[in-house]
Amino acid sequence: MKKFNRNFKRTISSLMILMMILTLVPLNVLAEEKAEGVKEVSAEDIVKSIEGAANWLIENDEGDPVWLVIQLARIDKEIPESYLNEFRKEIKDNKGEFKTVTDYAKYSIVASSLGLDATDLFGYNFIEKIYNVEDIFDAGEYSSNYGGIYGLWALDSKNYEVPEDAKSTRDNIIEKLLAVQNNDGGFGWAEGQDSDFDTTAMALQALSNYQDREDVKACVEKALNYLSENQQNDGGYVAWETDSSEAVSQVILALTSLGIDPLIDERFVKDNNLIEKLLSFQLEDGSFEHVKEEGSNGMSTEQALRGLIGYQRFINKDSKFFDMKDSRLVEFPEEPKISFTDIDKASDWAKESIMKAAELDLIKGKGNNIFDPQGKVTRAEFAIMLTKLVELEDFDEKEVFTDVKVNAWYYDAVMKAYKAGIIAGKGNNKFAPNDSITREEMAVMLDRTLKLETEIEEQEIKDIDKASDWAVNSIKLMSQLGIMTGDNGKFKPSEKVTREMAAAIIVRVSELD
């Protein structure tokens, strides 16, 4: 999944305010009786842990930025403008289209945490994308229980309405989740897979709103027994001979979602408790380890932060982590205007087109506010421009060109263009994605993209005899339409296309009636 901004470099000093809000009274004395042998964990411990984890994630650009935004919102702190801008940009850049239900669900949860409506997220209905999936447990290339789990998280985050005739209703999802529970009470990442602690805890989080249903209640009790019986005496969980922190974080969030205090529930208090066990993974710099003595880990820190926030909300009697009806509306800043520091290097006739093409997201800069107007456009880059200009069908095959691998950043665009008949390669099963595109190649690709039934008129192009036979008609059409105009009556078919030329051409195409 393309992920919004990996460049989080802000601090959240406002977390310190929590130190003044919470008392330093041990949290576990809130219970009428403290279980024997339970170590005291103070509110100060929790606040310091949350503050340290959040700061470390931001300062070190670690963890999943989507979850970090959700977590900052759940402690009701101001979200830096850069976070909000990147979130909005990710949705708009993808035109609201993502590959899996879990993607739609995560972004829906972000929206809910920010007080937004996920049925109208910058003009896109993400909730409909969830409930109108034929099989919400289908993750594209494989089946996964996470589709159902994430789906319930998202639908319930603001109690979004689901039509009775939806393909995936809440009842459908719950019934499937109950059906995939293993005999030992746990859940695996997919049906038929062995139970694991993390997935079991996540399933409990998703089912927590329905625990009054008799069928769900029985499922929850079996899952809790599974987690209790497999908990180690030190409060943790060992999987694949590894004593890791993530399962502890997820179980804390599961228990608090179910209204269970992990510090006093006898099933989960052994020689140690879950909170104390989790804090034992935290390092002095605020980060958490996956396994002790292995050093800081972004995913472990992010999940620990989520678990601690869930526990803090439980103690404060706030709504649980995924119940976001209490979220405050976050006001988004005005969309930043695009600017390039090297725009003065562009030709005068191209400057306006460069800015318009960038604003329409038809062509991107080269990073660091640089456009590089005189740089050459590659065949792969132009394929991407075309996929932004027109909607093309996905490509089902794995590989057609030997030099276009499935993990290449341009793979999807090139393959969509191939399926649409826009490109045909350069022979020997090669596409030459990094070759600079010529004007005649661009004319042909545009002609195939537009598929116009326009009669070609006679016109004088002084160097048309220098064009390849397969490009002559396309060159004449692009010239006739004023899309590619040439210079002093010459088209220059073999000339390489510059980025400023491409910007002007792609804008002209976008403005065709």
PDB file of N, CA and C in Angstrom, residues 245-303:
ATOM      1  N   SER A 245       6.774  -8.116  22.219  1.00  0.00           N
ATOM      2  CA  SER A 245       5.914  -7.128  22.880  1.00  0.00           C
ATOM      3  C   SER A 245       4.570  -6.927  22.183  1.00  0.00           C
ATOM      4  N   GLU A 246       4.474  -7.227  20.871  1.00  0.00           N
ATOM      5  CA  GLU A 246       3.276  -6.859  20.126  1.00  0.00           C
ATOM      6  C   GLU A 246       2.023  -7.548  20.646  1.00  0.00           C
ATOM      7  N   ALA A 247       2.131  -8.843  20.977  1.00  0.00           N
ATOM      8  CA  ALA A 247       0.962  -9.555  21.481  1.00  0.00           C
ATOM      9  C   ALA A 247       0.464  -8.932  22.783  1.00  0.00           C
ATOM     10  N   VAL A 248       1.392  -8.508  23.626  1.00  0.00           N
ATOM     11  CA  VAL A 248       1.012  -7.872  24.896  1.00  0.00           C
ATOM     12  C   VAL A 248       0.221  -6.603  24.613  1.00  0.00           C
ATOM     13  N   SER A 249       0.691  -5.796  23.665  1.00  0.00           N
ATOM     14  CA  SER A 249       0.004  -4.554  23.314  1.00  0.00           C
ATOM     15  C   SER A 249      -1.407  -4.836  22.822  1.00  0.00           C
ATOM     16  N   GLN A 250      -1.539  -5.819  21.945  1.00  0.00           N
ATOM     17  CA  GLN A 250      -2.851  -6.116  21.370  1.00  0.00           C
ATOM     18  C   GLN A 250      -3.809  -6.702  22.404  1.00  0.00           C
ATOM     19  N   VAL A 251      -3.308  -7.515  23.321  1.00  0.00           N
ATOM     20  CA  VAL A 251      -4.172  -8.089  24.356  1.00  0.00           C
ATOM     21  C   VAL A 251      -4.661  -6.988  25.296  1.00  0.00           C
ATOM     22  N   ILE A 252      -3.802  -6.044  25.633  1.00  0.00           N
ATOM     23  CA  ILE A 252      -4.226  -4.908  26.461  1.00  0.00           C
ATOM     24  C   ILE A 252      -5.370  -4.172  25.784  1.00  0.00           C
ATOM     25  N   LEU A 253      -5.224  -3.917  24.475  1.00  0.00           N
ATOM     26  CA  LEU A 253      -6.269  -3.203  23.748  1.00  0.00           C
ATOM     27  C   LEU A 253      -7.544  -4.035  23.670  1.00  0.00           C
ATOM     28  N   ALA A 254      -7.410  -5.350  23.551  1.00  0.00           N
ATOM     29  CA  ALA A 254      -8.584  -6.225  23.513  1.00  0.00           C
ATOM     30  C   ALA A 254      -9.334  -6.195  24.841  1.00  0.00           C
ATOM     31  N   LEU A 255      -8.605  -6.348  25.937  1.00  0.00           N
ATOM     32  CA  LEU A 255      -9.249  -6.369  27.252  1.00  0.00           C
ATOM     33  C   LEU A 255      -9.954  -5.060  27.554  1.00  0.00           C
ATOM     34  N   THR A 256      -9.273  -3.942  27.286  1.00  0.00           N
ATOM     35  CA  THR A 256      -9.889  -2.643  27.580  1.00  0.00           C
ATOM     36  C   THR A 256     -11.089  -2.394  26.669  1.00  0.00           C
ATOM     37  N   SER A 257     -11.059  -2.907  25.444  1.00  0.00           N
ATOM     38  CA  SER A 257     -12.210  -2.773  24.549  1.00  0.00           C
ATOM     39  C   SER A 257     -13.408  -3.546  25.084  1.00  0.00           C
ATOM     40  N   LEU A 258     -13.141  -4.647  25.761  1.00  0.00           N
ATOM     41  CA  LEU A 258     -14.195  -5.472  26.354  1.00  0.00           C
ATOM     42  C   LEU A 258     -14.608  -4.983  27.740  1.00  0.00           C
ATOM     43  N   GLY A 259     -13.963  -3.923  28.220  1.00  0.00           N
ATOM     44  CA  GLY A 259     -14.276  -3.394  29.552  1.00  0.00           C
ATOM     45  C   GLY A 259     -13.604  -4.153  30.673  1.00  0.00           C
ATOM     46  N   ILE A 260     -12.514  -4.841  30.379  1.00  0.00           N
ATOM     47  CA  ILE A 260     -11.788  -5.641  31.369  1.00  0.00           C
ATOM     48  C   ILE A 260     -10.505  -4.916  31.765  1.00  0.00           C
ATOM     49  N   ASP A 261     -10.273  -4.796  33.059  1.00  0.00           N
ATOM     50  CA  ASP A 261      -9.058  -4.139  33.554  1.00  0.00           C
ATOM     51  C   ASP A 261      -7.913  -5.150  33.563  1.00  0.00           C
ATOM     52  N   PRO A 262      -6.905  -4.943  32.747  1.00  0.00           N
ATOM     53  CA  PRO A 262      -5.804  -5.913  32.671  1.00  0.00           C
ATOM     54  C   PRO A 262      -4.939  -5.969  33.925  1.00  0.00           C
ATOM     55  N   LEU A 263      -5.112  -5.001  34.825  1.00  0.00           N
ATOM     56  CA  LEU A 263      -4.313  -5.010  36.046  1.00  0.00           C
ATOM     57  C   LEU A 263      -4.936  -5.834  37.161  1.00  0.00           C
ATOM     58  N   ILE A 264      -6.235  -6.114  37.058  1.00  0.00           N
ATOM     59  CA  ILE A 264      -6.869  -6.803  38.182  1.00  0.00           C
ATOM     60  C   ILE A 264      -7.606  -8.080  37.784  1.00  0.00           C
ATOM     61  N   ASP A 265      -7.833  -8.305  36.488  1.00  0.00           N
ATOM     62  CA  ASP A 265      -8.532  -9.516  36.085  1.00  0.00           C
ATOM     63  C   ASP A 265      -7.642 -10.726  36.352  1.00  0.00           C
ATOM     64  N   GLU A 266      -8.119 -11.628  37.189  1.00  0.00           N
ATOM     65  CA  GLU A 266      -7.309 -12.755  37.655  1.00  0.00           C
ATOM     66  C   GLU A 266      -6.820 -13.641  36.517  1.00  0.00           C
ATOM     67  N   ARG A 267      -7.547 -13.677  35.417  1.00  0.00           N
ATOM     68  CA  ARG A 267      -7.128 -14.519  34.305  1.00  0.00           C
ATOM     69  C   ARG A 267      -5.838 -14.015  33.663  1.00  0.00           C
ATOM     70  N   PHE A 268      -5.547 -12.715  33.846  1.00  0.00           N
ATOM     71  CA  PHE A 268      -4.402 -12.123  33.154  1.00  0.00           C
ATOM     72  C   PHE A 268      -3.374 -11.524  34.110  1.00  0.00           C
ATOM     73  N   VAL A 269      -3.488 -11.877  35.373  1.00  0.00           N
ATOM     74  CA  VAL A 269      -2.478 -11.459  36.344  1.00  0.00           C
ATOM     75  C   VAL A 269      -1.783 -12.712  36.848  1.00  0.00           C
ATOM     76  N   LYS A 270      -0.569 -12.905  36.401  1.00  0.00           N
ATOM     77  CA  LYS A 270       0.211 -14.049  36.856  1.00  0.00           C
ATOM     78  C   LYS A 270       1.240 -13.502  37.859  1.00  0.00           C
ATOM     79  N   ASP A 271       2.516 -13.884  37.735  1.00  0.00           N
ATOM     80  CA  ASP A 271       3.529 -13.270  38.599  1.00  0.00           C
ATOM     81  C   ASP A 271       3.688 -11.791  38.246  1.00  0.00           C
ATOM     82  N   ASN A 272       3.248 -11.446  37.065  1.00  0.00           N
ATOM     83  CA  ASN A 272       3.349 -10.073  36.576  1.00  0.00           C
ATOM     84  C   ASN A 272       2.052  -9.752  35.846  1.00  0.00           C
ATOM     85  N   ASN A 273       1.818  -8.488  35.514  1.00  0.00           N
ATOM     86  CA  ASN A 273       0.625  -8.109  34.757  1.00  0.00           C
ATOM     87  C   ASN A 273       1.005  -7.580  33.384  1.00  0.00           C
ATOM     88  N   LEU A 274       0.017  -7.432  32.532  1.00  0.00           N
ATOM     89  CA  LEU A 274       0.266  -7.061  31.142  1.00  0.00           C
ATOM     90  C   LEU A 274       0.895  -5.679  30.994  1.00  0.00           C
ATOM     91  N   ILE A 275       0.440  -4.727  31.780  1.00  0.00           N
ATOM     92  CA  ILE A 275       0.964  -3.358  31.662  1.00  0.00           C
ATOM     93  C   ILE A 275       2.439  -3.328  32.059  1.00  0.00           C
ATOM     94  N   GLU A 276       2.740  -3.965  33.196  1.00  0.00           N
ATOM     95  CA  GLU A 276       4.126  -3.980  33.650  1.00  0.00           C
ATOM     96  C   GLU A 276       5.014  -4.726  32.636  1.00  0.00           C
ATOM     97  N   LYS A 277       4.466  -5.798  32.070  1.00  0.00           N
ATOM     98  CA  LYS A 277       5.226  -6.547  31.067  1.00  0.00           C
ATOM     99  C   LYS A 277       5.515  -5.686  29.847  1.00  0.00           C
ATOM    100  N   LEU A 278       4.509  -4.949  29.374  1.00  0.00           N
ATOM    101  CA  LEU A 278       4.711  -4.100  28.205  1.00  0.00           C
ATOM    102  C   LEU A 278       5.750  -3.020  28.472  1.00  0.00           C
ATOM    103  N   LEU A 279       5.657  -2.386  29.620  1.00  0.00           N
ATOM    104  CA  LEU A 279       6.613  -1.316  29.940  1.00  0.00           C
ATOM    105  C   LEU A 279       8.039  -1.834  30.053  1.00  0.00           C
ATOM    106  N   SER A 280       8.177  -3.122  30.309  1.00  0.00           N
ATOM    107  CA  SER A 280       9.528  -3.688  30.425  1.00  0.00           C
ATOM    108  C   SER A 280      10.244  -3.730  29.075  1.00  0.00           C
ATOM    109  N   PHE A 281       9.497  -3.568  27.977  1.00  0.00           N
ATOM    110  CA  PHE A 281      10.104  -3.548  26.643  1.00  0.00           C
ATOM    111  C   PHE A 281      10.544  -2.142  26.227  1.00  0.00           C
ATOM    112  N   GLN A 282      10.206  -1.132  27.018  1.00  0.00           N
ATOM    113  CA  GLN A 282      10.495   0.238  26.603  1.00  0.00           C
ATOM    114  C   GLN A 282      11.919   0.634  26.968  1.00  0.00           C
ATOM    115  N   LEU A 283      12.597   1.285  26.023  1.00  0.00           N
ATOM    116  CA  LEU A 283      13.965   1.749  26.230  1.00  0.00           C
ATOM    117  C   LEU A 283      13.974   3.193  26.713  1.00  0.00           C
ATOM    118  N   GLU A 284      15.125   3.665  27.128  1.00  0.00           N
ATOM    119  CA  GLU A 284      15.230   5.011  27.689  1.00  0.00           C
ATOM    120  C   GLU A 284      14.847   6.098  26.693  1.00  0.00           C
ATOM    121  N   ASP A 285      15.044   5.837  25.378  1.00  0.00           N
ATOM    122  CA  ASP A 285      14.713   6.865  24.383  1.00  0.00           C
ATOM    123  C   ASP A 285      13.231   6.897  24.042  1.00  0.00           C
ATOM    124  N   GLY A 286      12.411   6.066  24.700  1.00  0.00           N
ATOM    125  CA  GLY A 286      10.972   6.052  24.484  1.00  0.00           C
ATOM    126  C   GLY A 286      10.491   4.960  23.567  1.00  0.00           C
ATOM    127  N   SER A 287      11.382   4.371  22.797  1.00  0.00           N
ATOM    128  CA  SER A 287      10.992   3.316  21.855  1.00  0.00           C
ATOM    129  C   SER A 287      10.759   1.998  22.585  1.00  0.00           C
ATOM    130  N   PHE A 288      10.126   1.067  21.875  1.00  0.00           N
ATOM    131  CA  PHE A 288       9.891  -0.269  22.402  1.00  0.00           C
ATOM    132  C   PHE A 288      10.638  -1.284  21.554  1.00  0.00           C
ATOM    133  N   GLU A 289      11.043  -2.358  22.181  1.00  0.00           N
ATOM    134  CA  GLU A 289      11.706  -3.442  21.473  1.00  0.00           C
ATOM    135  C   GLU A 289      10.684  -4.492  21.042  1.00  0.00           C
ATOM    136  N   HIS A 290      10.981  -5.161  19.947  1.00  0.00           N
ATOM    137  CA  HIS A 290      10.192  -6.332  19.556  1.00  0.00           C
ATOM    138  C   HIS A 290      10.535  -7.481  20.497  1.00  0.00           C
ATOM    139  N   VAL A 291      11.809  -7.728  20.659  1.00  0.00           N
ATOM    140  CA  VAL A 291      12.332  -8.710  21.600  1.00  0.00           C
ATOM    141  C   VAL A 291      13.421  -8.016  22.416  1.00  0.00           C
ATOM    142  N   LYS A 292      13.479  -8.302  23.683  1.00  0.00           N
ATOM    143  CA  LYS A 292      14.436  -7.627  24.552  1.00  0.00           C
ATOM    144  C   LYS A 292      15.868  -7.829  24.074  1.00  0.00           C
ATOM    145  N   GLU A 293      16.607  -6.736  24.164  1.00  0.00           N
ATOM    146  CA  GLU A 293      18.027  -6.683  23.786  1.00  0.00           C
ATOM    147  C   GLU A 293      18.230  -6.713  22.274  1.00  0.00           C
ATOM    148  N   GLU A 294      17.133  -6.507  21.507  1.00  0.00           N
ATOM    149  CA  GLU A 294      17.269  -6.409  20.048  1.00  0.00           C
ATOM    150  C   GLU A 294      17.234  -4.974  19.566  1.00  0.00           C
ATOM    151  N   GLY A 295      16.948  -4.030  20.454  1.00  0.00           N
ATOM    152  CA  GLY A 295      16.947  -2.621  20.077  1.00  0.00           C
ATOM    153  C   GLY A 295      15.585  -2.123  19.620  1.00  0.00           C
ATOM    154  N   SER A 296      15.524  -0.848  19.321  1.00  0.00           N
ATOM    155  CA  SER A 296      14.275  -0.173  18.960  1.00  0.00           C
ATOM    156  C   SER A 296      13.635  -0.785  17.728  1.00  0.00           C
ATOM    157  N   ASN A 297      12.309  -0.799  17.731  1.00  0.00           N
ATOM    158  CA  ASN A 297      11.555  -1.355  16.617  1.00  0.00           C
ATOM    159  C   ASN A 297      10.333  -0.473  16.366  1.00  0.00           C
ATOM    160  N   GLY A 298      10.195   0.011  15.130  1.00  0.00           N
ATOM    161  CA  GLY A 298       9.113   0.933  14.810  1.00  0.00           C
ATOM    162  C   GLY A 298       7.739   0.327  14.993  1.00  0.00           C
ATOM    163  N   MET A 299       7.498  -0.868  14.450  1.00  0.00           N
ATOM    164  CA  MET A 299       6.189  -1.496  14.563  1.00  0.00           C
ATOM    165  C   MET A 299       5.847  -1.798  16.022  1.00  0.00           C
ATOM    166  N   SER A 300       6.825  -2.268  16.775  1.00  0.00           N
ATOM    167  CA  SER A 300       6.583  -2.584  18.181  1.00  0.00           C
ATOM    168  C   SER A 300       6.228  -1.330  18.966  1.00  0.00           C
ATOM    169  N   THR A 301       6.910  -0.229  18.672  1.00  0.00           N
ATOM    170  CA  THR A 301       6.652   1.033  19.367  1.00  0.00           C
ATOM    171  C   THR A 301       5.272   1.551  19.030  1.00  0.00           C
ATOM    172  N   GLU A 302       4.910   1.469  17.753  1.00  0.00           N
ATOM    173  CA  GLU A 302       3.595   1.949  17.325  1.00  0.00           C
ATOM    174  C   GLU A 302       2.483   1.148  18.000  1.00  0.00           C
ATOM    175  N   GLN A 303       2.634  -0.176  18.056  1.00  0.00           N
ATOM    176  CA  GLN A 303       1.596  -0.992  18.673  1.00  0.00           C
ATOM    177  C   GLN A 303       1.546  -0.808  20.187  1.00  0.00           C
TER     178      GLN A 303
END
